[in-house]
Amino acid sequence: MEAEGRPATAAEAAAMEKREKKDGVVKEVIRLERESVIPILKPKLVVKLADLIERGNDRNEFLKLCKRVEYTIRAWYLLQFEDLMQLYALFDPVNGEKSLEQQGMTSDEIERLELTFLTYLFQIMEKSNFKLLSDEEYEVAQSGQYLLNLPIKVDEYKVDKKLLTRYFKEHPHDNLPEFADKYIIFRRGIGIDRTSDYFFMEKVDVIISRAWRSLLRITRIDRLFSKKRRVISKKDSKKTDEINEEAEESDLYVERIRLEKMELSIKNLLRKMTIQEPTFERIIVVYRRASTESKPDRGIFVKHFKHIPMADMELVLPEKKNPSLTPMDWVQFLISAVLGLVTLIGSLEMPKADIWVVIAILSGLFGYCAKIYFTFQANMAAYQNLITKSMYDKQLDSGKGTLLHLCDDVIQQEVKEVIVSYYILMEQGKATVQDLDLRCEQLIKEEFGVECNFDVVDAVKKLEKLGIVSRDSIGRIVCVPLKRANEIIGTTTEELVMRAQQSPSGP
């Protein structure tokens, strides 16, 4: 198999559409809200922008400004990050219980600290441009299959429901998924994962599933298993399209290629095919294990994953049940057995029962039951392999390591926003907030070849807090000259330390 996970460009998307039609696969397009994140490493961003400055003196002043901006923003968040880490030390699943015992706090005091920690965590997530997975996005993700072909569910008896219920009661959020009382999922970044293989068993399964659905439809048994689909998201998205075209343009469109949508033909069955699934480039799962009132477990798990296919998102769910045959598998098994036995009995009651007909019926019945069993075993083996890969390849970090990564991520994003917005004002002159937003997004697209939803409001707030921009009489934003900007920020502690280390008399 061949797999890759990376953002798809517009050219790739156009080529993908042609290939789907050529391969006989119906095209599916998923629309997702784009996050306000700059997907460029800060060193690369700084070096590129500095190279665009013609004068050498200005280039050096700009590099100095970038360092001072980072040092200053890091200092702004230092106390908040320290509070976050100290709070998590009390709820660390590994050592948190001992820390709580040493504090000697009451249950009410501990519960208040739990909510404070979650409040800080949500603030950090928002600053680092992670979005809380909505109910609509979860439904879109679960509407297809990719590599995981087993129904995976969370064992609700092993997951705590009190903590998140209390938090969302005090801090209401719109469009929460139905599992938000048990665990929450944050996501950031959209990529593409492609897998190429012959998928013989999967293709046979698709053919059998289609034949089975046709049989149910003809006999009208499918009405017993049909469920009403939620149409809220479609109506909402249509309404959004009609009212706000700008919001639609800022959305991200990704394509899904599934075997379930392939055209049935001998060529498609025998040749190698490539399936494609959008991925959540980063996912963070937060939950707590269930416990008894006599011995409460205060540990809060924070797990960080990368490159998770949307349709296989169950891989990152906490406290998963062991997969088993689905109710539909059992229904298929029982109905097939009943039909086979009825046909068999009918054949035996005939005046001249043909032994070969009886053997054919028994062989078909046995073969179909064996197919269900071996398909399940193959899916179980694939599931175990995917779980192993998700633990070793997909999981980036957990607990304190995830929080430290988030803290640094916040700083990097904030610094990049300030640098880009100041550079635009310096090179292109005063601008309104809307013009500055468009210019920053255009710069990133032209110089780095990526599209992003620039968070201009937050960038302007930080520029004003640094004191290096002002507004004219009609509200346009104006930046101070480079040298003056460095004077306003002043020499930082980090610069003094580096000078002391470089001094011959230093330590």
Short mmCIF file of C-alpha atoms in Angstrom, two decimals:
data_model
loop_
_atom_site.label_atom_id
_atom_site.label_comp_id
_atom_site.label_asym_id
_atom_site.label_seq_id
_atom_site.Cartn_x
_atom_site.Cartn_y
_atom_site.Cartn_z
CA MET A 1 0.00 0.00 0.00
CA GLU A 2 1.03 3.55 -0.59
CA ALA A 3 -0.21 6.32 1.67
CA GLU A 4 0.56 9.97 2.08
CA GLY A 5 -0.85 12.81 4.18
CA ARG A 6 -0.46 16.41 3.05
CA PRO A 7 -2.60 19.35 1.90
CA ALA A 8 -3.89 19.09 -1.67
CA THR A 9 -3.39 22.03 -4.01
CA ALA A 10 -5.99 23.39 -6.41
CA ALA A 11 -4.15 21.81 -9.34
CA GLU A 12 -4.20 18.43 -7.61
CA ALA A 13 -7.91 18.85 -6.91
CA ALA A 14 -8.60 19.51 -10.59
CA ALA A 15 -6.51 16.53 -11.62
CA MET A 16 -8.28 14.42 -9.00
CA GLU A 17 -11.66 15.23 -10.52
CA LYS A 18 -10.52 14.01 -13.92
CA ARG A 19 -9.00 10.85 -12.47
CA GLU A 20 -12.16 10.04 -10.54
CA LYS A 21 -14.22 10.20 -13.72
CA LYS A 22 -11.67 8.12 -15.55
CA ASP A 23 -11.56 5.51 -12.79
CA GLY A 24 -15.33 5.38 -12.63
CA VAL A 25 -15.68 6.73 -9.12
CA VAL A 26 -18.36 9.22 -8.19
CA LYS A 27 -16.85 12.46 -6.92
CA GLU A 28 -17.68 13.53 -3.35
CA VAL A 29 -16.79 17.03 -2.17
CA ILE A 30 -16.73 17.94 1.52
CA ARG A 31 -16.83 21.54 2.66
CA LEU A 32 -15.12 22.41 5.94
CA GLU A 33 -14.48 25.66 7.74
CA ARG A 34 -10.89 26.83 7.34
CA GLU A 35 -9.01 27.62 10.56
CA SER A 36 -7.20 30.90 11.14
CA VAL A 37 -3.73 29.41 11.12
CA ILE A 38 -0.56 30.33 9.23
CA PRO A 39 0.82 26.96 8.02
CA ILE A 40 4.42 28.18 7.59
CA LEU A 41 7.35 27.65 9.93
CA LYS A 42 8.36 30.88 11.63
CA PRO A 43 12.07 30.76 10.62
CA LYS A 44 11.10 30.29 6.98
CA LEU A 45 8.59 33.14 7.20
CA VAL A 46 11.07 35.56 8.80
CA VAL A 47 13.91 34.76 6.39
CA LYS A 48 11.67 35.10 3.33
CA LEU A 49 10.20 38.44 4.40
CA ALA A 50 13.64 39.76 5.33
CA ASP A 51 14.97 38.83 1.89
CA LEU A 52 12.18 40.88 0.29
CA ILE A 53 13.49 44.03 2.02
CA GLU A 54 15.95 45.81 -0.28
CA ARG A 55 17.99 47.94 2.14
CA GLY A 56 20.46 46.08 4.32
CA ASN A 57 19.98 48.31 7.37
CA ASP A 58 16.22 47.85 7.24
CA ARG A 59 16.69 44.11 6.86
CA ASN A 60 18.78 43.96 10.05
CA GLU A 61 16.28 46.13 11.93
CA PHE A 62 13.46 43.86 10.77
CA LEU A 63 15.26 40.74 11.99
CA LYS A 64 15.86 42.44 15.33
CA LEU A 65 12.18 43.40 15.52
CA CYS A 66 11.10 39.81 14.85
CA LYS A 67 13.21 38.57 17.75
CA ARG A 68 11.96 41.25 20.12
CA VAL A 69 8.35 40.57 19.15
CA GLU A 70 8.80 36.87 19.94
CA TYR A 71 10.54 37.53 23.26
CA THR A 72 7.85 40.01 24.30
CA ILE A 73 4.90 37.79 23.34
CA ARG A 74 6.52 34.85 25.10
CA ALA A 75 6.77 36.96 28.25
CA TRP A 76 3.07 37.91 27.96
CA TYR A 77 2.00 34.28 28.11
CA LEU A 78 4.58 33.05 30.62
CA LEU A 79 2.41 33.43 33.74
CA GLN A 80 -0.68 31.96 32.08
CA PHE A 81 1.30 28.95 30.86
CA GLU A 82 2.81 28.43 34.31
CA ASP A 83 -0.67 28.45 35.88
CA LEU A 84 -1.84 25.93 33.28
CA MET A 85 1.05 23.55 33.96
CA GLN A 86 0.67 23.84 37.74
CA LEU A 87 -3.02 23.04 37.48
CA TYR A 88 -2.37 20.06 35.24
CA ALA A 89 0.13 18.73 37.77
CA LEU A 90 -2.88 18.18 40.05
CA PHE A 91 -4.83 16.27 37.37
CA ASP A 92 -2.03 14.39 35.66
CA PRO A 93 -3.23 10.76 35.35
CA VAL A 94 0.23 9.53 36.39
CA ASN A 95 1.23 11.64 39.41
CA GLY A 96 -1.74 13.93 39.97
CA GLU A 97 -3.28 11.87 42.76
CA LYS A 98 -0.21 12.32 44.97
CA SER A 99 -0.16 16.07 44.30
CA LEU A 100 -3.81 16.39 45.32
CA GLU A 101 -3.21 14.44 48.52
CA GLN A 102 -0.39 16.82 49.48
CA GLN A 103 -2.64 19.85 48.91
CA GLY A 104 -5.33 18.53 51.25
CA MET A 105 -8.18 20.32 49.43
CA THR A 106 -11.90 19.64 49.71
CA SER A 107 -13.96 18.18 46.86
CA ASP A 108 -15.52 21.56 46.10
CA GLU A 109 -12.12 23.22 45.86
CA ILE A 110 -10.84 20.46 43.55
CA GLU A 111 -13.90 20.79 41.31
CA ARG A 112 -13.34 24.54 40.99
CA LEU A 113 -9.72 23.94 40.00
CA GLU A 114 -10.85 21.37 37.42
CA LEU A 115 -13.09 23.94 35.74
CA THR A 116 -10.30 26.53 35.90
CA PHE A 117 -7.92 24.12 34.17
CA LEU A 118 -10.44 23.38 31.43
CA THR A 119 -11.06 27.11 30.97
CA TYR A 120 -7.32 27.72 30.49
CA LEU A 121 -7.14 24.73 28.15
CA PHE A 122 -9.95 26.03 25.94
CA GLN A 123 -8.28 29.45 25.80
CA ILE A 124 -4.99 27.88 24.71
CA MET A 125 -6.81 25.82 22.09
CA GLU A 126 -8.49 28.92 20.69
CA LYS A 127 -5.23 30.87 20.60
CA SER A 128 -3.44 28.03 18.79
CA ASN A 129 -6.35 27.92 16.28
CA PHE A 130 -7.72 24.51 17.24
CA LYS A 131 -11.45 24.17 16.64
CA LEU A 132 -13.84 22.11 18.73
CA LEU A 133 -15.21 19.36 16.50
CA SER A 134 -18.87 20.15 15.84
CA ASP A 135 -21.76 17.71 15.53
CA GLU A 136 -22.03 18.46 11.80
CA GLU A 137 -18.34 17.81 11.16
CA TYR A 138 -18.54 14.55 13.09
CA GLU A 139 -21.51 13.40 11.01
CA VAL A 140 -19.67 14.25 7.79
CA ALA A 141 -16.61 12.33 9.00
CA GLN A 142 -18.69 9.26 9.89
CA SER A 143 -20.67 9.27 6.64
CA GLY A 144 -17.95 7.28 4.85
CA GLN A 145 -15.49 4.40 5.28
CA TYR A 146 -11.78 4.36 4.55
CA LEU A 147 -9.40 1.72 5.96
CA LEU A 148 -11.40 0.90 9.07
CA ASN A 149 -14.41 -1.31 8.28
CA LEU A 150 -15.57 -2.18 11.78
CA PRO A 151 -18.07 -0.29 13.95
CA ILE A 152 -16.06 1.16 16.84
CA LYS A 153 -17.87 2.49 19.88
CA VAL A 154 -16.82 3.99 23.18
CA ASP A 155 -17.57 2.02 26.31
CA GLU A 156 -19.62 4.71 28.05
CA TYR A 157 -19.35 2.95 31.40
CA LYS A 158 -15.59 3.55 31.37
CA VAL A 159 -15.73 7.30 30.60
CA ASP A 160 -16.65 10.01 33.08
CA LYS A 161 -19.65 12.22 32.21
CA LYS A 162 -19.66 14.64 35.14
CA LEU A 163 -16.59 16.80 34.44
CA LEU A 164 -17.43 18.00 30.92
CA THR A 165 -21.14 18.28 31.76
CA ARG A 166 -20.28 20.72 34.56
CA TYR A 167 -17.92 22.67 32.33
CA PHE A 168 -20.35 23.14 29.44
CA LYS A 169 -23.10 24.05 31.89
CA GLU A 170 -20.99 27.02 33.03
CA HIS A 171 -19.46 27.69 29.59
CA PRO A 172 -22.11 26.97 26.93
CA HIS A 173 -20.96 26.24 23.36
CA ASP A 174 -23.01 26.08 20.18
CA ASN A 175 -23.34 22.97 18.03
CA LEU A 176 -21.73 20.58 20.49
CA PRO A 177 -21.56 16.92 19.38
CA GLU A 178 -23.65 14.39 21.27
CA PHE A 179 -20.55 12.88 22.89
CA ALA A 180 -19.42 16.21 24.42
CA ASP A 181 -20.41 15.09 27.92
CA LYS A 182 -17.95 12.19 27.74
CA TYR A 183 -15.00 13.48 25.70
CA ILE A 184 -14.15 16.39 23.44
CA ILE A 185 -12.15 16.48 20.22
CA PHE A 186 -10.24 19.49 18.91
CA ARG A 187 -9.04 19.54 15.32
CA ARG A 188 -6.75 21.74 13.22
CA GLY A 189 -5.58 21.55 9.66
CA ILE A 190 -6.97 19.54 6.75
CA GLY A 191 -4.86 17.24 4.60
CA ILE A 192 -5.27 14.32 2.20
CA ASP A 193 -4.42 10.65 2.73
CA ARG A 194 -4.27 8.31 -0.27
CA THR A 195 -3.94 4.53 -0.24
CA SER A 196 -3.33 2.41 -3.35
CA ASP A 197 -4.08 -1.32 -3.45
CA TYR A 198 -6.17 -3.92 -5.27
CA PHE A 199 -8.72 -4.15 -2.40
CA PHE A 200 -10.04 -7.52 -3.61
CA MET A 201 -11.93 -8.41 -0.42
CA GLU A 202 -13.25 -4.88 -0.04
CA LYS A 203 -14.55 -4.84 -3.62
CA VAL A 204 -16.29 -8.19 -3.15
CA ASP A 205 -17.80 -6.85 0.04
CA VAL A 206 -19.09 -3.78 -1.83
CA ILE A 207 -20.73 -6.00 -4.48
CA ILE A 208 -22.37 -8.22 -1.85
CA SER A 209 -23.54 -5.18 0.13
CA ARG A 210 -25.12 -3.67 -2.99
CA ALA A 211 -26.83 -6.95 -3.83
CA TRP A 212 -28.05 -7.24 -0.26
CA ARG A 213 -29.44 -3.71 -0.27
CA SER A 214 -31.20 -4.42 -3.55
CA LEU A 215 -32.79 -7.54 -2.05
CA LEU A 216 -33.94 -5.59 0.99
CA ARG A 217 -35.31 -2.87 -1.24
CA ILE A 218 -37.22 -5.32 -3.42
CA THR A 219 -38.70 -7.12 -0.40
CA ARG A 220 -39.22 -3.76 1.37
CA ILE A 221 -37.44 -5.08 4.45
CA ASP A 222 -35.13 -2.05 4.31
CA ARG A 223 -37.88 0.06 5.85
CA LEU A 224 -37.36 -1.79 9.13
CA PHE A 225 -33.72 -0.65 9.29
CA SER A 226 -34.00 2.81 7.79
CA LYS A 227 -33.20 5.80 9.97
CA LYS A 228 -34.19 9.39 9.57
CA ARG A 229 -31.19 11.41 8.49
CA ARG A 230 -30.47 14.75 9.98
CA VAL A 231 -30.83 17.50 7.42
CA ILE A 232 -30.03 20.42 9.67
CA SER A 233 -26.47 20.77 8.47
CA LYS A 234 -27.51 20.81 4.81
CA LYS A 235 -30.13 23.44 5.38
CA ASP A 236 -27.79 25.52 7.42
CA SER A 237 -25.02 25.29 4.84
CA LYS A 238 -27.42 26.24 2.05
CA LYS A 239 -28.68 29.18 4.02
CA THR A 240 -25.11 30.24 4.71
CA ASP A 241 -24.31 30.07 1.00
CA GLU A 242 -27.22 32.34 0.17
CA ILE A 243 -26.53 34.91 2.85
CA ASN A 244 -22.76 35.08 3.04
CA GLU A 245 -20.79 34.31 -0.11
CA GLU A 246 -17.54 35.51 1.46
CA ALA A 247 -17.81 32.86 4.15
CA GLU A 248 -18.24 30.22 1.44
CA GLU A 249 -15.12 31.41 -0.39
CA SER A 250 -13.05 31.12 2.79
CA ASP A 251 -14.19 27.52 3.34
CA LEU A 252 -11.99 24.59 2.38
CA TYR A 253 -13.17 22.01 -0.16
CA VAL A 254 -11.70 18.51 -0.02
CA GLU A 255 -12.54 15.42 -2.02
CA ARG A 256 -13.29 11.90 -0.87
CA ILE A 257 -12.80 8.82 -3.10
CA ARG A 258 -14.39 5.64 -1.73
CA LEU A 259 -14.79 2.09 -3.01
CA GLU A 260 -18.49 2.28 -2.14
CA LYS A 261 -18.92 4.79 -4.97
CA MET A 262 -17.06 2.86 -7.68
CA GLU A 263 -18.77 1.66 -10.86
CA LEU A 264 -19.09 -2.10 -11.10
CA SER A 265 -17.02 -3.47 -13.96
CA ILE A 266 -14.49 -6.25 -14.56
CA LYS A 267 -11.79 -3.64 -15.13
CA ASN A 268 -12.44 -1.94 -11.80
CA LEU A 269 -12.52 -5.27 -9.96
CA LEU A 270 -9.15 -6.46 -11.26
CA ARG A 271 -7.04 -3.32 -11.34
CA LYS A 272 -5.22 -1.40 -8.65
CA MET A 273 -7.19 1.57 -7.32
CA THR A 274 -6.42 4.62 -5.24
CA ILE A 275 -8.83 5.72 -2.55
CA GLN A 276 -8.62 9.12 -0.90
CA GLU A 277 -9.82 10.52 2.39
CA PRO A 278 -9.50 13.98 3.96
CA THR A 279 -7.51 14.00 7.18
CA PHE A 280 -7.51 16.06 10.32
CA GLU A 281 -3.84 17.00 10.45
CA ARG A 282 -3.94 17.50 14.23
CA ILE A 283 -6.44 16.09 16.72
CA ILE A 284 -6.46 16.53 20.50
CA VAL A 285 -8.76 14.36 22.62
CA VAL A 286 -9.65 15.32 26.21
CA TYR A 287 -11.47 12.97 28.59
CA ARG A 288 -11.52 11.42 32.06
CA ARG A 289 -12.00 7.80 33.02
CA ALA A 290 -15.05 6.82 35.04
CA SER A 291 -14.61 6.15 38.75
CA THR A 292 -16.61 5.54 41.89
CA GLU A 293 -17.63 8.22 44.39
CA SER A 294 -15.77 6.42 47.17
CA LYS A 295 -12.52 6.53 45.18
CA PRO A 296 -12.75 9.30 42.55
CA ASP A 297 -10.21 9.42 39.73
CA ARG A 298 -9.27 13.07 39.05
CA GLY A 299 -6.91 12.36 36.16
CA ILE A 300 -7.60 14.27 32.92
CA PHE A 301 -6.22 12.73 29.73
CA VAL A 302 -5.01 15.03 26.94
CA LYS A 303 -3.85 13.11 23.86
CA HIS A 304 -2.42 14.55 20.65
CA PHE A 305 -2.63 12.79 17.23
CA LYS A 306 -1.60 13.63 13.67
CA HIS A 307 -2.84 12.76 10.14
CA ILE A 308 -6.07 11.04 11.18
CA PRO A 309 -8.41 10.15 8.26
CA MET A 310 -11.84 11.61 8.90
CA ALA A 311 -13.68 8.36 8.22
CA ASP A 312 -11.32 6.49 10.60
CA MET A 313 -11.59 9.01 13.41
CA GLU A 314 -12.82 6.26 15.76
CA LEU A 315 -9.17 5.23 16.12
CA VAL A 316 -8.53 8.11 18.52
CA LEU A 317 -11.63 7.63 20.64
CA PRO A 318 -11.04 6.80 24.32
CA GLU A 319 -11.90 3.51 26.04
CA LYS A 320 -13.04 1.70 22.90
CA LYS A 321 -15.09 -1.50 23.02
CA ASN A 322 -13.75 -4.61 21.34
CA PRO A 323 -15.34 -4.82 17.86
CA SER A 324 -17.88 -7.55 17.17
CA LEU A 325 -20.28 -8.55 14.42
CA THR A 326 -22.75 -5.79 13.75
CA PRO A 327 -26.53 -6.31 14.17
CA MET A 328 -26.81 -6.11 10.36
CA ASP A 329 -24.25 -8.93 10.03
CA TRP A 330 -26.34 -11.09 12.35
CA VAL A 331 -29.53 -10.22 10.44
CA GLN A 332 -27.86 -11.15 7.15
CA PHE A 333 -26.58 -14.37 8.69
CA LEU A 334 -29.95 -15.41 10.14
CA ILE A 335 -32.01 -14.46 7.07
CA SER A 336 -29.57 -16.31 4.81
CA ALA A 337 -29.77 -19.37 7.07
CA VAL A 338 -33.57 -19.30 7.15
CA LEU A 339 -33.87 -18.85 3.38
CA GLY A 340 -31.36 -21.63 2.81
CA LEU A 341 -33.15 -24.04 5.14
CA VAL A 342 -36.56 -23.24 3.64
CA THR A 343 -35.20 -23.84 0.16
CA LEU A 344 -33.50 -27.04 1.33
CA ILE A 345 -36.65 -28.42 2.96
CA GLY A 346 -38.66 -27.51 -0.12
CA SER A 347 -36.21 -29.38 -2.31
CA LEU A 348 -36.28 -32.48 -0.10
CA GLU A 349 -40.09 -32.60 -0.11
CA MET A 350 -40.16 -32.75 -3.90
CA PRO A 351 -40.99 -36.23 -5.35
CA LYS A 352 -37.57 -36.49 -6.94
CA ALA A 353 -35.09 -34.52 -4.88
CA ASP A 354 -31.92 -33.77 -6.83
CA ILE A 355 -28.92 -34.43 -4.61
CA TRP A 356 -26.82 -31.91 -6.56
CA VAL A 357 -29.39 -29.17 -5.89
CA VAL A 358 -29.22 -29.97 -2.17
CA ILE A 359 -25.41 -29.88 -2.24
CA ALA A 360 -25.47 -26.55 -4.12
CA ILE A 361 -27.84 -25.00 -1.57
CA LEU A 362 -25.78 -26.23 1.38
CA SER A 363 -22.53 -25.09 -0.26
CA GLY A 364 -23.94 -21.64 -0.97
CA LEU A 365 -25.27 -21.32 2.57
CA PHE A 366 -22.01 -22.49 4.12
CA GLY A 367 -19.95 -20.29 1.81
CA TYR A 368 -21.93 -17.16 2.65
CA CYS A 369 -21.69 -17.80 6.41
CA ALA A 370 -17.95 -18.43 6.01
CA LYS A 371 -17.65 -15.18 4.06
CA ILE A 372 -19.22 -13.21 6.93
CA TYR A 373 -16.90 -14.86 9.45
CA PHE A 374 -13.67 -14.48 7.47
CA THR A 375 -14.52 -10.90 6.48
CA PHE A 376 -14.95 -10.10 10.15
CA GLN A 377 -11.62 -11.75 11.01
CA ALA A 378 -9.87 -9.81 8.22
CA ASN A 379 -11.41 -6.56 9.47
CA MET A 380 -10.30 -7.40 13.01
CA ALA A 381 -6.71 -7.93 11.83
CA ALA A 382 -6.83 -4.61 9.93
CA TYR A 383 -8.29 -2.93 13.01
CA GLN A 384 -5.49 -4.20 15.25
CA ASN A 385 -2.93 -3.01 12.70
CA LEU A 386 -4.53 0.45 12.52
CA ILE A 387 -4.66 0.69 16.32
CA THR A 388 -0.96 -0.17 16.52
CA LYS A 389 -0.11 2.42 13.86
CA SER A 390 -2.24 5.05 15.59
CA MET A 391 -0.38 4.45 18.85
CA TYR A 392 3.14 4.49 17.41
CA ASP A 393 2.89 6.56 14.23
CA LYS A 394 -0.10 8.81 14.72
CA GLN A 395 0.14 9.77 18.39
CA LEU A 396 2.40 12.78 18.85
CA ASP A 397 2.27 13.17 22.61
CA SER A 398 0.02 13.15 25.65
CA GLY A 399 -0.45 14.96 28.94
CA LYS A 400 2.21 17.50 29.83
CA GLY A 401 4.00 17.07 26.50
CA THR A 402 0.85 18.03 24.60
CA LEU A 403 0.33 21.11 26.78
CA LEU A 404 3.93 22.25 26.30
CA HIS A 405 3.52 21.82 22.55
CA LEU A 406 0.31 23.88 22.62
CA CYS A 407 1.96 26.65 24.63
CA ASP A 408 4.79 26.96 22.12
CA ASP A 409 2.31 26.73 19.24
CA VAL A 410 0.35 29.68 20.62
CA ILE A 411 3.49 31.81 20.73
CA GLN A 412 4.55 30.83 17.22
CA GLN A 413 1.14 31.67 15.73
CA GLU A 414 0.92 34.99 17.57
CA VAL A 415 4.41 35.99 16.47
CA LYS A 416 3.75 35.09 12.83
CA GLU A 417 0.55 37.15 12.80
CA VAL A 418 2.37 40.22 14.15
CA ILE A 419 5.32 39.86 11.77
CA VAL A 420 3.20 39.46 8.64
CA SER A 421 0.81 42.31 9.48
CA TYR A 422 3.65 44.71 10.42
CA TYR A 423 5.57 43.82 7.23
CA ILE A 424 2.50 44.64 5.09
CA LEU A 425 2.00 47.99 6.83
CA MET A 426 5.70 48.78 6.53
CA GLU A 427 5.92 47.94 2.81
CA GLN A 428 2.46 48.90 1.54
CA GLY A 429 1.49 51.73 3.88
CA LYS A 430 -1.58 52.43 5.98
CA ALA A 431 -4.64 50.21 5.58
CA THR A 432 -8.06 49.46 7.01
CA VAL A 433 -8.57 46.23 8.91
CA GLN A 434 -10.29 44.65 5.89
CA ASP A 435 -7.54 45.73 3.48
CA LEU A 436 -4.85 44.52 5.86
CA ASP A 437 -6.56 41.14 6.09
CA LEU A 438 -6.69 40.73 2.31
CA ARG A 439 -3.10 41.92 1.82
CA CYS A 440 -1.73 39.50 4.43
CA GLU A 441 -3.57 36.54 2.90
CA GLN A 442 -2.41 37.59 -0.57
CA LEU A 443 1.22 37.88 0.58
CA ILE A 444 1.16 34.39 2.09
CA LYS A 445 -0.41 32.95 -1.05
CA GLU A 446 2.00 34.66 -3.47
CA GLU A 447 5.25 34.14 -1.56
CA PHE A 448 4.60 30.74 0.05
CA GLY A 449 1.96 29.16 -2.17
CA VAL A 450 -0.52 28.40 0.60
CA GLU A 451 -3.93 29.78 1.47
CA CYS A 452 -4.98 30.70 4.97
CA ASN A 453 -7.67 32.58 6.85
CA PHE A 454 -5.62 35.36 8.46
CA ASP A 455 -6.78 36.45 11.92
CA VAL A 456 -6.29 40.17 11.34
CA VAL A 457 -8.31 41.37 14.35
CA ASP A 458 -6.09 39.50 16.80
CA ALA A 459 -2.96 40.65 14.96
CA VAL A 460 -3.98 44.33 15.16
CA LYS A 461 -4.71 44.00 18.88
CA LYS A 462 -1.20 42.69 19.51
CA LEU A 463 0.38 45.40 17.34
CA GLU A 464 -1.48 48.03 19.35
CA LYS A 465 -0.48 46.38 22.61
CA LEU A 466 3.15 46.48 21.49
CA GLY A 467 2.68 50.18 20.69
CA ILE A 468 4.14 49.97 17.18
CA VAL A 469 0.97 50.95 15.26
CA SER A 470 -1.59 53.72 15.54
CA ARG A 471 -4.74 54.83 13.71
CA ASP A 472 -5.27 57.94 11.61
CA SER A 473 -8.32 60.20 11.67
CA ILE A 474 -10.43 57.81 9.57
CA GLY A 475 -9.42 54.64 11.41
CA ARG A 476 -6.72 53.31 9.10
CA ILE A 477 -3.82 51.46 10.74
CA VAL A 478 -0.37 53.05 10.46
CA CYS A 479 2.90 51.50 11.64
CA VAL A 480 5.87 53.36 13.13
CA PRO A 481 9.25 53.11 11.33
CA LEU A 482 11.37 50.02 11.95
CA LYS A 483 13.99 51.67 14.11
CA ARG A 484 11.35 53.42 16.19
CA ALA A 485 9.48 50.11 16.63
CA ASN A 486 12.60 48.50 18.08
CA GLU A 487 13.07 51.48 20.42
CA ILE A 488 9.48 51.26 21.63
CA ILE A 489 9.73 47.54 22.45
CA GLY A 490 13.17 48.07 23.96
CA THR A 491 15.93 45.67 24.87
CA THR A 492 14.50 42.38 26.13
CA THR A 493 15.78 40.20 28.95
CA GLU A 494 16.79 37.51 26.45
CA GLU A 495 19.02 39.98 24.61
CA LEU A 496 20.74 41.02 27.84
CA VAL A 497 21.37 37.38 28.73
CA MET A 498 22.83 36.65 25.28
CA ARG A 499 25.08 39.71 25.50
CA ALA A 500 26.31 38.57 28.91
CA GLN A 501 27.07 35.09 27.55
CA GLN A 502 28.96 36.53 24.60
CA SER A 503 30.97 38.86 26.80
CA PRO A 504 34.56 37.67 27.53
CA SER A 505 33.99 38.20 31.25
CA GLY A 506 30.65 36.41 31.17
CA PRO A 507 29.95 32.98 32.69
#
